[in-house]
Amino acid sequence: MFGTPFDFTTFHAIGERIRGNDQQLVFGRGYDHNFVLNNPSTQPGQLNTAAQLFDPASGRLLTIQTDQPGIQFYSGNFLDGTLYGTSGRQYRQGDGLALETQHFPDSPNKPNFPSTVLRPGQTYDSTTVYQFSASGHHRGLPHRHRR
């Protein structure tokens, strides 16, 4: 994974490698991949940093912390220019970005993956914090799932 278009261990522009000749990116028309987090939380309530996005032009930084073992990265692969935002801007392929903290795809069929089984009477509880900062100001917005 190091040195490939899937290596996000250092900051770089997401679009920098998205249109290369990597077979997975060509077939998927961009990123739609689940990344295993290095240090998934094993303690209830403990959050680990899953991702950071930085805009050098504005100085904005988004830090995502979660208790989930993975994060799904989707890059708007099927935006085709037919949708327009409220400002009238056209949305084209690659104009979107979604980062969704979650368990791994196919977890119910993989006994070595963290379990996604929820038994009757049990409560599913997970926490993800989206923390925004710019010019040294921090504002954390917790996003909780409870089912």
mmCIF file of C-alpha atoms in Angstrom:
data_model
loop_
_atom_site.group_PDB
_atom_site.id
_atom_site.type_symbol
_atom_site.label_atom_id
_atom_site.label_comp_id
_atom_site.label_asym_id
_atom_site.label_seq_id
_atom_site.Cartn_x
_atom_site.Cartn_y
_atom_site.Cartn_z
ATOM 1 C CA MET A 1 0.000 0.000 0.000
ATOM 2 C CA PHE A 2 2.925 2.363 0.607
ATOM 3 C CA GLY A 3 3.758 4.312 -2.542
ATOM 4 C CA THR A 4 0.456 3.430 -4.235
ATOM 5 C CA PRO A 5 -2.535 5.705 -4.907
ATOM 6 C CA PHE A 6 -3.972 4.234 -1.678
ATOM 7 C CA ASP A 7 -1.132 5.543 0.494
ATOM 8 C CA PHE A 8 -2.534 8.399 2.574
ATOM 9 C CA THR A 9 0.098 8.228 5.312
ATOM 10 C CA THR A 10 1.278 11.726 4.343
ATOM 11 C CA PHE A 11 -0.695 14.768 3.182
ATOM 12 C CA HIS A 12 -1.176 15.139 -0.570
ATOM 13 C CA ALA A 13 -3.974 16.279 -2.857
ATOM 14 C CA ILE A 14 -6.589 13.526 -3.208
ATOM 15 C CA GLY A 15 -6.914 14.122 -6.950
ATOM 16 C CA GLU A 16 -3.157 13.882 -7.430
ATOM 17 C CA ARG A 17 -3.252 10.120 -8.143
ATOM 18 C CA ILE A 18 -6.913 9.373 -8.811
ATOM 19 C CA ARG A 19 -6.667 9.384 -12.634
ATOM 20 C CA GLY A 20 -3.585 7.202 -12.885
ATOM 21 C CA ASN A 21 -3.572 3.689 -14.274
ATOM 22 C CA ASP A 22 -4.245 1.804 -11.023
ATOM 23 C CA GLN A 23 -6.662 -0.984 -11.990
ATOM 24 C CA GLN A 24 -8.928 -0.542 -8.930
ATOM 25 C CA LEU A 25 -9.278 3.204 -9.493
ATOM 26 C CA VAL A 26 -9.927 2.744 -13.219
ATOM 27 C CA PHE A 27 -12.637 0.099 -12.675
ATOM 28 C CA GLY A 28 -14.279 2.034 -9.824
ATOM 29 C CA ARG A 29 -13.901 5.424 -11.541
ATOM 30 C CA GLY A 30 -12.193 6.678 -8.382
ATOM 31 C CA TYR A 31 -11.996 5.747 -4.713
ATOM 32 C CA ASP A 32 -14.657 3.625 -3.045
ATOM 33 C CA HIS A 33 -12.530 1.720 -0.577
ATOM 34 C CA ASN A 34 -12.567 0.741 3.068
ATOM 35 C CA PHE A 35 -9.366 1.460 4.962
ATOM 36 C CA VAL A 36 -8.418 -0.509 8.069
ATOM 37 C CA LEU A 37 -7.397 1.890 10.815
ATOM 38 C CA ASN A 38 -4.011 1.279 12.429
ATOM 39 C CA ASN A 39 -5.187 1.507 16.028
ATOM 40 C CA PRO A 40 -8.867 0.651 16.260
ATOM 41 C CA SER A 41 -10.321 1.358 19.656
ATOM 42 C CA THR A 42 -10.558 -1.577 22.024
ATOM 43 C CA GLN A 43 -11.760 0.446 24.986
ATOM 44 C CA PRO A 44 -15.333 1.779 25.169
ATOM 45 C CA GLY A 45 -15.342 5.514 24.584
ATOM 46 C CA GLN A 46 -11.752 5.627 23.323
ATOM 47 C CA LEU A 47 -11.415 7.470 20.016
ATOM 48 C CA ASN A 48 -8.613 7.166 17.493
ATOM 49 C CA THR A 49 -7.760 9.510 14.637
ATOM 50 C CA ALA A 50 -9.109 7.975 11.434
ATOM 51 C CA ALA A 51 -8.341 10.752 8.935
ATOM 52 C CA GLN A 52 -7.250 14.330 8.512
ATOM 53 C CA LEU A 53 -7.978 16.575 5.535
ATOM 54 C CA PHE A 54 -6.199 19.874 5.051
ATOM 55 C CA ASP A 55 -6.873 22.771 2.689
ATOM 56 C CA PRO A 56 -3.636 24.751 2.339
ATOM 57 C CA ALA A 57 -5.404 27.695 0.683
ATOM 58 C CA SER A 58 -7.682 28.395 3.667
ATOM 59 C CA GLY A 59 -5.773 26.671 6.469
ATOM 60 C CA ARG A 60 -8.848 24.584 7.309
ATOM 61 C CA LEU A 61 -8.227 21.177 8.877
ATOM 62 C CA LEU A 62 -10.768 18.399 9.373
ATOM 63 C CA THR A 63 -9.829 15.685 11.866
ATOM 64 C CA ILE A 64 -12.049 12.605 12.125
ATOM 65 C CA GLN A 65 -11.879 10.528 15.309
ATOM 66 C CA THR A 66 -13.833 7.334 15.872
ATOM 67 C CA ASP A 67 -14.192 4.146 17.833
ATOM 68 C CA GLN A 68 -14.830 2.209 14.590
ATOM 69 C CA PRO A 69 -12.196 -0.136 13.053
ATOM 70 C CA GLY A 70 -12.420 1.238 9.496
ATOM 71 C CA ILE A 71 -13.253 4.193 7.286
ATOM 72 C CA GLN A 72 -14.849 4.121 3.839
ATOM 73 C CA PHE A 73 -13.537 6.708 1.362
ATOM 74 C CA TYR A 74 -15.766 7.555 -1.619
ATOM 75 C CA SER A 75 -14.727 10.199 -4.159
ATOM 76 C CA GLY A 76 -17.981 10.968 -6.004
ATOM 77 C CA ASN A 77 -17.196 8.502 -8.785
ATOM 78 C CA PHE A 78 -20.609 8.564 -10.405
ATOM 79 C CA LEU A 79 -21.390 12.268 -10.309
ATOM 80 C CA ASP A 80 -22.089 12.926 -13.981
ATOM 81 C CA GLY A 81 -22.733 16.646 -14.241
ATOM 82 C CA THR A 82 -26.529 16.369 -14.069
ATOM 83 C CA LEU A 83 -26.696 17.678 -10.478
ATOM 84 C CA TYR A 84 -26.222 21.313 -9.522
ATOM 85 C CA GLY A 85 -25.604 22.811 -6.091
ATOM 86 C CA THR A 86 -27.548 25.695 -4.601
ATOM 87 C CA SER A 87 -24.899 28.090 -5.949
ATOM 88 C CA GLY A 88 -25.509 26.771 -9.478
ATOM 89 C CA ARG A 89 -22.214 24.847 -9.543
ATOM 90 C CA GLN A 90 -22.287 21.641 -11.571
ATOM 91 C CA TYR A 91 -21.188 18.450 -9.766
ATOM 92 C CA ARG A 92 -18.898 16.315 -11.911
ATOM 93 C CA GLN A 93 -17.078 13.032 -11.379
ATOM 94 C CA GLY A 94 -14.645 13.343 -8.493
ATOM 95 C CA ASP A 95 -16.201 16.558 -7.147
ATOM 96 C CA GLY A 96 -17.471 14.778 -4.021
ATOM 97 C CA LEU A 97 -15.810 13.314 -0.975
ATOM 98 C CA ALA A 98 -17.303 11.095 1.703
ATOM 99 C CA LEU A 99 -15.499 9.586 4.681
ATOM 100 C CA GLU A 100 -17.697 7.148 6.609
ATOM 101 C CA THR A 101 -16.435 5.438 9.757
ATOM 102 C CA GLN A 102 -17.673 1.861 9.938
ATOM 103 C CA HIS A 103 -16.848 -1.798 10.251
ATOM 104 C CA PHE A 104 -15.358 -3.697 7.334
ATOM 105 C CA PRO A 105 -17.447 -4.807 4.350
ATOM 106 C CA ASP A 106 -18.391 -8.496 4.528
ATOM 107 C CA SER A 107 -17.754 -8.573 8.302
ATOM 108 C CA PRO A 108 -20.605 -11.037 9.004
ATOM 109 C CA ASN A 109 -18.876 -13.603 6.764
ATOM 110 C CA LYS A 110 -15.345 -13.105 8.060
ATOM 111 C CA PRO A 111 -14.808 -14.503 11.569
ATOM 112 C CA ASN A 112 -11.393 -12.781 11.826
ATOM 113 C CA PHE A 113 -12.997 -9.315 11.292
ATOM 114 C CA PRO A 114 -14.425 -7.315 14.206
ATOM 115 C CA SER A 115 -17.951 -8.589 14.835
ATOM 116 C CA THR A 116 -21.011 -6.742 13.550
ATOM 117 C CA VAL A 117 -23.478 -9.110 15.218
ATOM 118 C CA LEU A 118 -26.179 -7.390 17.259
ATOM 119 C CA ARG A 119 -28.290 -9.738 19.351
ATOM 120 C CA PRO A 120 -31.879 -9.018 20.436
ATOM 121 C CA GLY A 121 -31.878 -6.659 23.390
ATOM 122 C CA GLN A 122 -28.370 -5.354 22.669
ATOM 123 C CA THR A 123 -27.744 -1.710 21.767
ATOM 124 C CA TYR A 124 -25.365 -0.620 19.036
ATOM 125 C CA ASP A 125 -23.440 2.483 20.037
ATOM 126 C CA SER A 126 -20.651 4.184 18.127
ATOM 127 C CA THR A 127 -19.068 7.615 18.186
ATOM 128 C CA THR A 128 -17.416 9.653 15.457
ATOM 129 C CA VAL A 129 -16.180 13.214 15.984
ATOM 130 C CA TYR A 130 -15.625 15.603 13.070
ATOM 131 C CA GLN A 131 -13.315 18.325 14.379
ATOM 132 C CA PHE A 132 -12.826 21.455 12.272
ATOM 133 C CA SER A 133 -10.062 23.974 12.839
ATOM 134 C CA ALA A 134 -8.660 27.024 11.103
ATOM 135 C CA SER A 135 -6.199 29.577 12.402
ATOM 136 C CA GLY A 136 -5.949 27.672 15.677
ATOM 137 C CA HIS A 137 -9.690 27.520 16.406
ATOM 138 C CA HIS A 138 -11.203 24.088 17.101
ATOM 139 C CA ARG A 139 -14.809 23.011 16.973
ATOM 140 C CA GLY A 140 -15.718 19.345 17.460
ATOM 141 C CA LEU A 141 -19.035 18.115 16.139
ATOM 142 C CA PRO A 142 -19.883 14.692 17.570
ATOM 143 C CA HIS A 143 -21.808 12.346 15.338
ATOM 144 C CA ARG A 144 -23.356 9.440 17.229
ATOM 145 C CA HIS A 145 -25.079 6.367 15.859
ATOM 146 C CA ARG A 146 -27.434 4.537 18.160
ATOM 147 C CA ARG A 147 -29.689 1.687 17.086
#
